[in-house]
Coordinates of C-alpha atoms (C1' of nucleotides) in Angstrom, one line a residue:
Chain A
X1 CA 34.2 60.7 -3.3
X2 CA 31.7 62.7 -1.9
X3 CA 33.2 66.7 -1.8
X4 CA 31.0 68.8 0.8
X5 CA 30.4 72.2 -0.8
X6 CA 29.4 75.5 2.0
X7 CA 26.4 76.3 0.2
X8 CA 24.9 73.7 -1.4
X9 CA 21.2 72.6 -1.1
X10 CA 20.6 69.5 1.2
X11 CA 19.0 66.0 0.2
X12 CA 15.8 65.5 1.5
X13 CA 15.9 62.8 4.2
X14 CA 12.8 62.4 4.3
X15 CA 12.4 61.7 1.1
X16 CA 15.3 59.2 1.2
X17 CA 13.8 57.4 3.9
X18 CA 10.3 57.3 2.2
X19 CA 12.3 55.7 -0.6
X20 CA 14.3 52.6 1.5
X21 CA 10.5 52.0 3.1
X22 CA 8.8 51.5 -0.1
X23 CA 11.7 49.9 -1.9
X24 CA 11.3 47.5 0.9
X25 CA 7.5 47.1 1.0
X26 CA 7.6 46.8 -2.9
X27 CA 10.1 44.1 -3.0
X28 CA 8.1 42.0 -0.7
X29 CA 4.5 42.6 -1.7
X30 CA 5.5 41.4 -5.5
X31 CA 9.0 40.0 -5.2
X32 CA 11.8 40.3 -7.6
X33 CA 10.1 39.7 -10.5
X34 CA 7.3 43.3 -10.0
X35 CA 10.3 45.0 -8.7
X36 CA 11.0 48.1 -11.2
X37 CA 12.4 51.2 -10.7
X38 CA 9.7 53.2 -12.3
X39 CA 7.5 51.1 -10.2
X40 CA 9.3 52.4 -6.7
X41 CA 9.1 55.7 -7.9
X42 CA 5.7 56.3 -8.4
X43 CA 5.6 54.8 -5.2
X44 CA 7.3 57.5 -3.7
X45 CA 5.5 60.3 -5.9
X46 CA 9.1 61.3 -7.1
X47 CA 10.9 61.2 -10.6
X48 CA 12.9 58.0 -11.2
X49 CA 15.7 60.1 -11.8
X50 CA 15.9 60.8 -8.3
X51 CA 16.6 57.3 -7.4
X52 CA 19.7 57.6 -10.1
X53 CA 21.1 60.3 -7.6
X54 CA 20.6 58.4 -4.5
X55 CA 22.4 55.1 -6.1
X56 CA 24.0 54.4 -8.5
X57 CA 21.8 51.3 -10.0
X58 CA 18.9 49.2 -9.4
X59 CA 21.8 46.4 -7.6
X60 CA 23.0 49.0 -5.4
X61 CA 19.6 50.2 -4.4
X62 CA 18.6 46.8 -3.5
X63 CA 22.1 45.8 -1.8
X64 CA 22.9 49.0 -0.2
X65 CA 19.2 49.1 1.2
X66 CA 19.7 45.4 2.5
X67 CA 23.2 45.9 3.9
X68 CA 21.8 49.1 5.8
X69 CA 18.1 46.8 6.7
X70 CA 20.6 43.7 8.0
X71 CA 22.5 45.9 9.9
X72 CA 19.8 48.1 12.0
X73 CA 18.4 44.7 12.7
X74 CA 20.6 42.3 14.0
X75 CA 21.6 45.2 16.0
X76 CA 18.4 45.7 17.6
X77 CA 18.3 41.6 17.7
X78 CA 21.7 42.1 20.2
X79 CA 20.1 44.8 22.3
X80 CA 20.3 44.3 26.1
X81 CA 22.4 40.7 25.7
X82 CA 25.1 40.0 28.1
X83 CA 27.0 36.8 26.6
X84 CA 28.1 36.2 30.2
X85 CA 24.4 35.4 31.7
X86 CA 23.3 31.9 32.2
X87 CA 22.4 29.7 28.9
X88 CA 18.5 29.4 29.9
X89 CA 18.3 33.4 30.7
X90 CA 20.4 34.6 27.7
X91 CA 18.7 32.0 24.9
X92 CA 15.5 33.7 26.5
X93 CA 16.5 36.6 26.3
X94 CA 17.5 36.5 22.1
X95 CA 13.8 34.8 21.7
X96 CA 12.3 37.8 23.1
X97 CA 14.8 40.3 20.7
X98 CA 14.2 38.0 17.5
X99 CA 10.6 37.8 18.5
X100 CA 9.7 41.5 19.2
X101 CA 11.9 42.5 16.7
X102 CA 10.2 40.4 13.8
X103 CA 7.1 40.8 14.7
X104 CA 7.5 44.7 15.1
X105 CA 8.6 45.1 11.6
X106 CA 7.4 42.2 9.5
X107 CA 8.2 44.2 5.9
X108 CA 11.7 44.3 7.0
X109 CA 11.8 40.7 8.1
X110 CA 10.5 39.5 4.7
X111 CA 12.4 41.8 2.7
X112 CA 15.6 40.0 4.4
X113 CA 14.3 36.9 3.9
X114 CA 13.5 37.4 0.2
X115 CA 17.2 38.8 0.1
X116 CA 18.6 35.5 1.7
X117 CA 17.0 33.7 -1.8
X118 CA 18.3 35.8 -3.8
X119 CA 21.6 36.3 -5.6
X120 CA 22.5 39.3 -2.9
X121 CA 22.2 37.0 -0.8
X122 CA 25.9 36.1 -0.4
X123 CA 27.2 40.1 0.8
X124 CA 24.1 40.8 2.9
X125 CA 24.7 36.8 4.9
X126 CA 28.4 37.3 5.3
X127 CA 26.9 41.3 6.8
X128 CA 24.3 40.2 9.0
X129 CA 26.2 36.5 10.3
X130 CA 29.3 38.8 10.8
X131 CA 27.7 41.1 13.4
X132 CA 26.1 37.9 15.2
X133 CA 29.1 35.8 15.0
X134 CA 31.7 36.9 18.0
X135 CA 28.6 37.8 20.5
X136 CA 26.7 34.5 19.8
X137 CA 29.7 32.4 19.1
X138 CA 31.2 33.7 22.4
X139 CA 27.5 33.0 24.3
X140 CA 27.9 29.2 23.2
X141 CA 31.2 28.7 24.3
X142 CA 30.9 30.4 28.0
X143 CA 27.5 27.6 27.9
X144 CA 29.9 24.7 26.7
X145 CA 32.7 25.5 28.7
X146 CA 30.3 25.9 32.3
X147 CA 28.8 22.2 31.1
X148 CA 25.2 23.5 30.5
X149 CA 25.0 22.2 27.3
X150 CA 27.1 19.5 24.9
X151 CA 30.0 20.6 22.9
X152 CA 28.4 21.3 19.5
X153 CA 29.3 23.7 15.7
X154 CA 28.1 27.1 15.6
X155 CA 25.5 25.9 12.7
X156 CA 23.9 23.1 14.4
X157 CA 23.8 25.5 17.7
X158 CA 21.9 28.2 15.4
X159 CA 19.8 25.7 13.5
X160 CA 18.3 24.1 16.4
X161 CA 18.0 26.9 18.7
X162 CA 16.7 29.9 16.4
X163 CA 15.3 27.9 12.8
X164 CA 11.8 26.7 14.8
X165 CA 11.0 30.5 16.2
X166 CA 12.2 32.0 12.5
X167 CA 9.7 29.3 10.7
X168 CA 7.0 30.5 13.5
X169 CA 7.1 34.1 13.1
X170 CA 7.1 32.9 8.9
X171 CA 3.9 31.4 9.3
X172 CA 2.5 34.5 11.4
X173 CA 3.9 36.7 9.3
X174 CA 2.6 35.3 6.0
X175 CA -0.5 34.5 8.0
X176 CA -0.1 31.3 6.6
X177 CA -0.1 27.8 8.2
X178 CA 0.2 24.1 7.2
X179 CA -3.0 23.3 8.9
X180 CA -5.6 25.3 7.2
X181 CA -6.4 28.7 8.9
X182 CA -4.0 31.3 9.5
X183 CA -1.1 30.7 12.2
X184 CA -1.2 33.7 14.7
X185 CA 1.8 33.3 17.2
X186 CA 0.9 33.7 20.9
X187 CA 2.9 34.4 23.8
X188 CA 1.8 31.2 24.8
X189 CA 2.2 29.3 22.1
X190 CA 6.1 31.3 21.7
X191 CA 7.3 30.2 24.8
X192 CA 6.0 27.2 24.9
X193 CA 7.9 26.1 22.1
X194 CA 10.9 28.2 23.8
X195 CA 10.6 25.6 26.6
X196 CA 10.8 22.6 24.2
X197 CA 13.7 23.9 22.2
X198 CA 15.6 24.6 25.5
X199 CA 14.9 21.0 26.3
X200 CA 16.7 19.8 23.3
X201 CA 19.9 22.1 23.9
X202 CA 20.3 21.7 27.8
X203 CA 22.3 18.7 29.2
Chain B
X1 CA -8.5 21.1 -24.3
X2 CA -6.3 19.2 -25.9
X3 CA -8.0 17.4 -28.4
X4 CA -5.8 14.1 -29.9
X5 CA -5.9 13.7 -33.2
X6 CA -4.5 10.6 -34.6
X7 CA -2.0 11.7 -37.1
X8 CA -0.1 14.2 -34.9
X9 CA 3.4 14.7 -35.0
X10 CA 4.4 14.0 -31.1
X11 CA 6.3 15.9 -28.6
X12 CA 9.6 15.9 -28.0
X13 CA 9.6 14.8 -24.3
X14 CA 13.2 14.6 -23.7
X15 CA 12.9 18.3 -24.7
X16 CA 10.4 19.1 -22.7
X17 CA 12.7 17.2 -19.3
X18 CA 15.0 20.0 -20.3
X19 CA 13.3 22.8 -20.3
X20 CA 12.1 21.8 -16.8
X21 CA 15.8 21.3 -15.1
X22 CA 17.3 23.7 -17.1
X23 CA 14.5 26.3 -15.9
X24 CA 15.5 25.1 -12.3
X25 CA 19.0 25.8 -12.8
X26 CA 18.6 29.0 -14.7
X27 CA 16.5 30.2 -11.8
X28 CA 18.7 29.0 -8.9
X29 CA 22.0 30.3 -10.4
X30 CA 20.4 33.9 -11.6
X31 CA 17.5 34.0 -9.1
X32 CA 14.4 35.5 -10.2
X33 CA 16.3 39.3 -11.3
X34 CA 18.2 37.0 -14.1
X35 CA 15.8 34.5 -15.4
X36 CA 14.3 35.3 -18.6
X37 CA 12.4 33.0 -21.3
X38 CA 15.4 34.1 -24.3
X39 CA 18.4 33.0 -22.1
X40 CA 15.9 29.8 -21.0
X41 CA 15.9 29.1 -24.8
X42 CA 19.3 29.9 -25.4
X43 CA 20.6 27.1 -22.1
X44 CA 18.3 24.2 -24.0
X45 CA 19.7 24.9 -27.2
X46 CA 16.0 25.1 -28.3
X47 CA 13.7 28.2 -30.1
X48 CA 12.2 30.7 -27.5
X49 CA 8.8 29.9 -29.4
X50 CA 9.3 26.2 -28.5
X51 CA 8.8 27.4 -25.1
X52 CA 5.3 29.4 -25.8
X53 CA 4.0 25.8 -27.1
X54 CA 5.0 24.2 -23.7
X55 CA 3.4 26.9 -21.8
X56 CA 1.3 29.5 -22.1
X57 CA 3.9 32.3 -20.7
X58 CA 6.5 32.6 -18.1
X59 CA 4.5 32.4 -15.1
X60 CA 2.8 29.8 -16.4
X61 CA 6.0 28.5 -17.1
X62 CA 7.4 28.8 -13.5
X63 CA 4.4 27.8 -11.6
X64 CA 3.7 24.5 -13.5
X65 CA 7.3 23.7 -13.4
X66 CA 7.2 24.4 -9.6
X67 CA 3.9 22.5 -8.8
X68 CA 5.2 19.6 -10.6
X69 CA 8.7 19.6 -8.5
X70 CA 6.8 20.3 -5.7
X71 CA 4.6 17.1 -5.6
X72 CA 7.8 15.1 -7.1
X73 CA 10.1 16.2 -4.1
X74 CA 7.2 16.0 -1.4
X75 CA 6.1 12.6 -2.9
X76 CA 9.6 10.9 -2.4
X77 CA 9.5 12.3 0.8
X78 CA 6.8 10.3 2.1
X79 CA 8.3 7.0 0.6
X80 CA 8.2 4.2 2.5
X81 CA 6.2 6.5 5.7
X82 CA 4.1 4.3 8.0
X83 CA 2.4 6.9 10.0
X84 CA 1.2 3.9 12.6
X85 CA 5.2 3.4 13.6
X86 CA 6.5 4.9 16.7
X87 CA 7.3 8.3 17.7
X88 CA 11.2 8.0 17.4
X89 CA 10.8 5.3 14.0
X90 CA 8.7 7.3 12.4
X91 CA 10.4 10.9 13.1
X92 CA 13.8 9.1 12.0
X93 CA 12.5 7.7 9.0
X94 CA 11.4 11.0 7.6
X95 CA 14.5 13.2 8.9
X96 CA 16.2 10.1 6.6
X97 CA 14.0 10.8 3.7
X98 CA 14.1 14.7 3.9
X99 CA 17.6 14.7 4.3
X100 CA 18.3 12.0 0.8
X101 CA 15.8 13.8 -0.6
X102 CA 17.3 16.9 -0.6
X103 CA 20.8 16.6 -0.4
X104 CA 20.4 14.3 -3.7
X105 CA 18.6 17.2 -5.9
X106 CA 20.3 20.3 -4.3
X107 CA 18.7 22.2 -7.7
X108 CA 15.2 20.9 -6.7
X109 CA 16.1 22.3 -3.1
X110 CA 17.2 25.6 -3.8
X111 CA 14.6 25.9 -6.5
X112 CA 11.5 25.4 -4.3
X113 CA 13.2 27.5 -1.3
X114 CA 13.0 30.5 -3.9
X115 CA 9.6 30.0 -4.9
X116 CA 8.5 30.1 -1.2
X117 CA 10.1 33.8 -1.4
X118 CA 8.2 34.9 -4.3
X119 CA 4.8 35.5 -5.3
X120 CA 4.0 32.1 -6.8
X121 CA 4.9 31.2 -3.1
X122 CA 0.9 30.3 -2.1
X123 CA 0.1 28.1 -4.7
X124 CA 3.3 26.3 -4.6
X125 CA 3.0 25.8 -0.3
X126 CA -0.5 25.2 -0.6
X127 CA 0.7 21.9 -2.9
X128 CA 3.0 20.9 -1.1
X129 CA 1.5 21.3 2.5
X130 CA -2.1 19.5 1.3
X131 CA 0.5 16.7 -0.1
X132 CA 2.1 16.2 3.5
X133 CA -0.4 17.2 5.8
X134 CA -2.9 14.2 6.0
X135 CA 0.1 11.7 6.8
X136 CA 2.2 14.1 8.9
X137 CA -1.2 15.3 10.6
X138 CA -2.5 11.7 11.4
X139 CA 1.7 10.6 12.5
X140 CA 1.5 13.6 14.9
X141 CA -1.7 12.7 16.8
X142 CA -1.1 9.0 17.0
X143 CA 2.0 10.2 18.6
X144 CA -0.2 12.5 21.3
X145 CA -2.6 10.1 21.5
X146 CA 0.1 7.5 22.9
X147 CA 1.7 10.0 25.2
X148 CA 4.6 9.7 23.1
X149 CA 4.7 13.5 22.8
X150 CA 2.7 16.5 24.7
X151 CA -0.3 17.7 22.6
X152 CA 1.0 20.7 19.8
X153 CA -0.1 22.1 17.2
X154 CA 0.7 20.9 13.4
X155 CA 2.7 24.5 12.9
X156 CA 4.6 24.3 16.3
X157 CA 5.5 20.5 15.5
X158 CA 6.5 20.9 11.9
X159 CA 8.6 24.0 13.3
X160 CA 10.7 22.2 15.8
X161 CA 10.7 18.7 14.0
X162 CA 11.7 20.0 11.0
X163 CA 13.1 24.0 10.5
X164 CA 16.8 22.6 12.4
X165 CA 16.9 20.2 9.3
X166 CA 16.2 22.0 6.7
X167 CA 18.4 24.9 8.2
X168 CA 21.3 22.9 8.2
X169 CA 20.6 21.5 4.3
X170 CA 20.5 24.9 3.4
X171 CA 23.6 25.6 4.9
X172 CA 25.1 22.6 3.2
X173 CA 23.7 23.0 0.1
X174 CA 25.0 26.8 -0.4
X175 CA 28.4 25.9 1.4
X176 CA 27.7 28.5 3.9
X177 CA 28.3 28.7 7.4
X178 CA 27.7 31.1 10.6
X179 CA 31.4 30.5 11.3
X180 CA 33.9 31.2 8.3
X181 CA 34.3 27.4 6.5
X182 CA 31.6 25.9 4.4
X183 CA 29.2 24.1 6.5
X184 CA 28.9 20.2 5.6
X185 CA 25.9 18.6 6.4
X186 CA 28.1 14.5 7.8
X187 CA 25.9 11.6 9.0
X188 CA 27.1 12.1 12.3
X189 CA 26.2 15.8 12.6
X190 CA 22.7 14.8 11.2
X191 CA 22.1 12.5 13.6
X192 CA 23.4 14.2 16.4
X193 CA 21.0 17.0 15.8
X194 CA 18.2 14.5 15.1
X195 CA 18.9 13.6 18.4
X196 CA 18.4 16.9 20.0
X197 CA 15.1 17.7 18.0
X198 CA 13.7 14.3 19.5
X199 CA 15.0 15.0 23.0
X200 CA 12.6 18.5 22.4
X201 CA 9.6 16.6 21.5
X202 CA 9.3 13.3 23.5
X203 CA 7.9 13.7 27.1
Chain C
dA1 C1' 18.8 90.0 -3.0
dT2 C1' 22.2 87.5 -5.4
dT3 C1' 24.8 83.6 -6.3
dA4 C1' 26.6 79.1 -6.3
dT5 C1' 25.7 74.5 -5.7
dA6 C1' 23.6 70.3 -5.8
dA7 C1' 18.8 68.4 -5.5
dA8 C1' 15.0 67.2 -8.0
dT9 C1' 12.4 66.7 -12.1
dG10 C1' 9.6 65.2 -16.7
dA11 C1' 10.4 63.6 -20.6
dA12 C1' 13.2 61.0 -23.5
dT13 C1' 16.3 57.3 -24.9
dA14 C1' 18.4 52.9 -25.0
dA15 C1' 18.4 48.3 -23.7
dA16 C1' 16.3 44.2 -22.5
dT17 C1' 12.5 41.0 -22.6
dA18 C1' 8.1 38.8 -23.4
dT19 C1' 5.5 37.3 -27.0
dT20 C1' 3.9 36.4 -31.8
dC21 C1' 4.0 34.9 -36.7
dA22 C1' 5.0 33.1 -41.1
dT23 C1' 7.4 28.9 -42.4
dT24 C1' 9.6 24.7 -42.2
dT25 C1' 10.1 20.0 -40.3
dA26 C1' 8.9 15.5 -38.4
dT27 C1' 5.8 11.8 -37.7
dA28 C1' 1.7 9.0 -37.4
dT29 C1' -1.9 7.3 -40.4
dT30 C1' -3.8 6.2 -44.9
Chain D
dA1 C1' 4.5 7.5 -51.1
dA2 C1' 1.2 10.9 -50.0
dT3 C1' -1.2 13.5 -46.5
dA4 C1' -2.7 15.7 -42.5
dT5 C1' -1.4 17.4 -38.2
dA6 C1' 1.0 19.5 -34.7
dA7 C1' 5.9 20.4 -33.3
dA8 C1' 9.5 23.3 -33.9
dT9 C1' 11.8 27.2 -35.6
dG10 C1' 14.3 32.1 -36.7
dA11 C1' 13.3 36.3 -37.2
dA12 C1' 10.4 39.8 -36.1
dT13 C1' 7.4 42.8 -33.0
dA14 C1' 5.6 44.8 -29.0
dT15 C1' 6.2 45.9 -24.5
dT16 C1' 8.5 46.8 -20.5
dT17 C1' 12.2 48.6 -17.9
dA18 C1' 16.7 50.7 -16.7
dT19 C1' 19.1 54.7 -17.4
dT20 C1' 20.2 59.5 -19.0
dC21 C1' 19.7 64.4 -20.0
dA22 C1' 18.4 69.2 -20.4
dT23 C1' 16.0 72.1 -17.1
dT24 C1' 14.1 73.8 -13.1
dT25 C1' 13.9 74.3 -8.1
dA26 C1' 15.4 74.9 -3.4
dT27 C1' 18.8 76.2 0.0
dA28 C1' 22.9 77.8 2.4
dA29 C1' 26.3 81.4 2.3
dT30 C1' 27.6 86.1 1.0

DNA sequence: ATTATAAATGAATAAATATTCATTTATATT
DNA sequence: AATATAAATGAATATTTATTCATTTATAAT
């Protein structure tokens, strides 16, 4: 329970902010295992201490800054999509959220991912698939049911449509590449492979 | 150097086999937060020093225990792989292998997936994507080469041949699922969705 | 300006963890 | 059987890391 006082002195949001970016940036420059709390704080230039009175633990650092991460981001991801357009303009249209999105904040992107293989994994999934779940699930549906694509689960739906763009914007991100230089994803080469994975999906 | 004498007391190497897959297990079930040499010791029944005799400390530990998985998992993989066999052959034959491969040492799976979301991550992919790449390279331009496929790069290919797959393992292998029930990965479902991916890459 | 309140801190403590060491044990060779 | 060698060990030590605490500082209201 959090009792508001008249005069008491204010948190510094700035300073709580600087803390969830760094947290974040830590985590995914030396992953879990160079992941202190001492670390993050001198970080930030603050006392550890500081961290205590923002959460209560290192967990609920880590989870509550995830839950907050997976939130802000599948939201943006859902920005400006109608589940009512056609299949080929609203599958387009997530490609360019995802795309943008990941691409426009790659710490975040890999901090979610190295939360996905972890042991928060479970709460943050259940968060983030949660807020996806009615829009896309209804988007599939209006497809299935108009015949512009076969009857298919939820899962195989997500796998094929979305897994090839997440491993792409991977690769960029981690400017890494199974070929030997560093995989730099292009418009071109993005909807290029948008065409081919529309391919697969439409009847 | 590991000079042989002749009158050396040998190795245990049943003990070594289980410090490997109890290290995998360890790791998947804790993640990296909960993994620590003493409770490694503690799982094998075995003295923590035993473990300083194997290894020369925990990272070496993890990333000699990964390296080794990695080229055992990637190596069955590419079992019985003729990359001279068609397009639709030779794709089926390894979503076949991937798929026993991994559904059949879910540890192994889950194990490697967390090392690609950790700092050992570049040693480990570099492994295991110079094991793959000469076959899967040369498969990918006979394909092109034949007009069995449109010219793409290794990244795009790998992307949309094989990200839907490994998605969908995942999902079966930590009973999880966009929608609410655990997902499970049939035969049918698998090659429905294999039939998808090759409807994306053939002309 | 004073006061009340919580924020923020630096330094400490407590707990957990990696690593070592002095011995003991098993085994291959003589 | 005796011996030499490295394996294996249990109990320490050294280091790192999470967490707390006694104070100080800033701020909103009077």
């Amino acid at each position: 329970m959090l009792l508001k006082f008249t005069d008491m002195r204010g948190r510094d949001l700035n300073k709580v902010d600087l803390v969830k970016l760094n947290a974040m940036e830590l985590l995914v420059r030396t992953g879990f295992e160079g992941f202190t709390m001492n670390k993050l704080a001198k970080e930030c230039k603050i006392s550890v201490a500081t961290l205590y009175i923002y959460y209560k633990d290192k967990d609920d650092l880590i989870l509550q800054i995830g839950m907050e991460e997976g939130k802000r981001m599948s939201d943006i991801m859902l920005e400006n999509f109608d589940p009512e357009v056609s299949f080929e303009e609203g599958l387009r249209q997530q490609w360019k959220n995802r795309a943008k999105c990941m691409l426009e904040n790659p710490v975040s992107a890999r901090f979610l991912e190295l939360l996905r293989s972890s042991s928060y994994q479970e709460q943050i999934f259940n968060c983030i698939a949660g807020n996806f779940k009615p829009t896309l699930g209804k988007f599939m549906h209006n497809a299935i049911n108009r015949g512009e694509i076969n009857p298919m689960s939820l899962d195989v739906y997500w796998s094929v449509a979305f897994a090839p763009l997440y491993n792409l914007i991977r690769f960029h991100n981690e400017k890494r590449s199974i070929a030997g230089q560093a995989f730099v994803l292009t418009d071109k080469v993005l909807w290029e492979t948008f065409g081919l994975v529309l391919k697969a999906l439409r009847k």
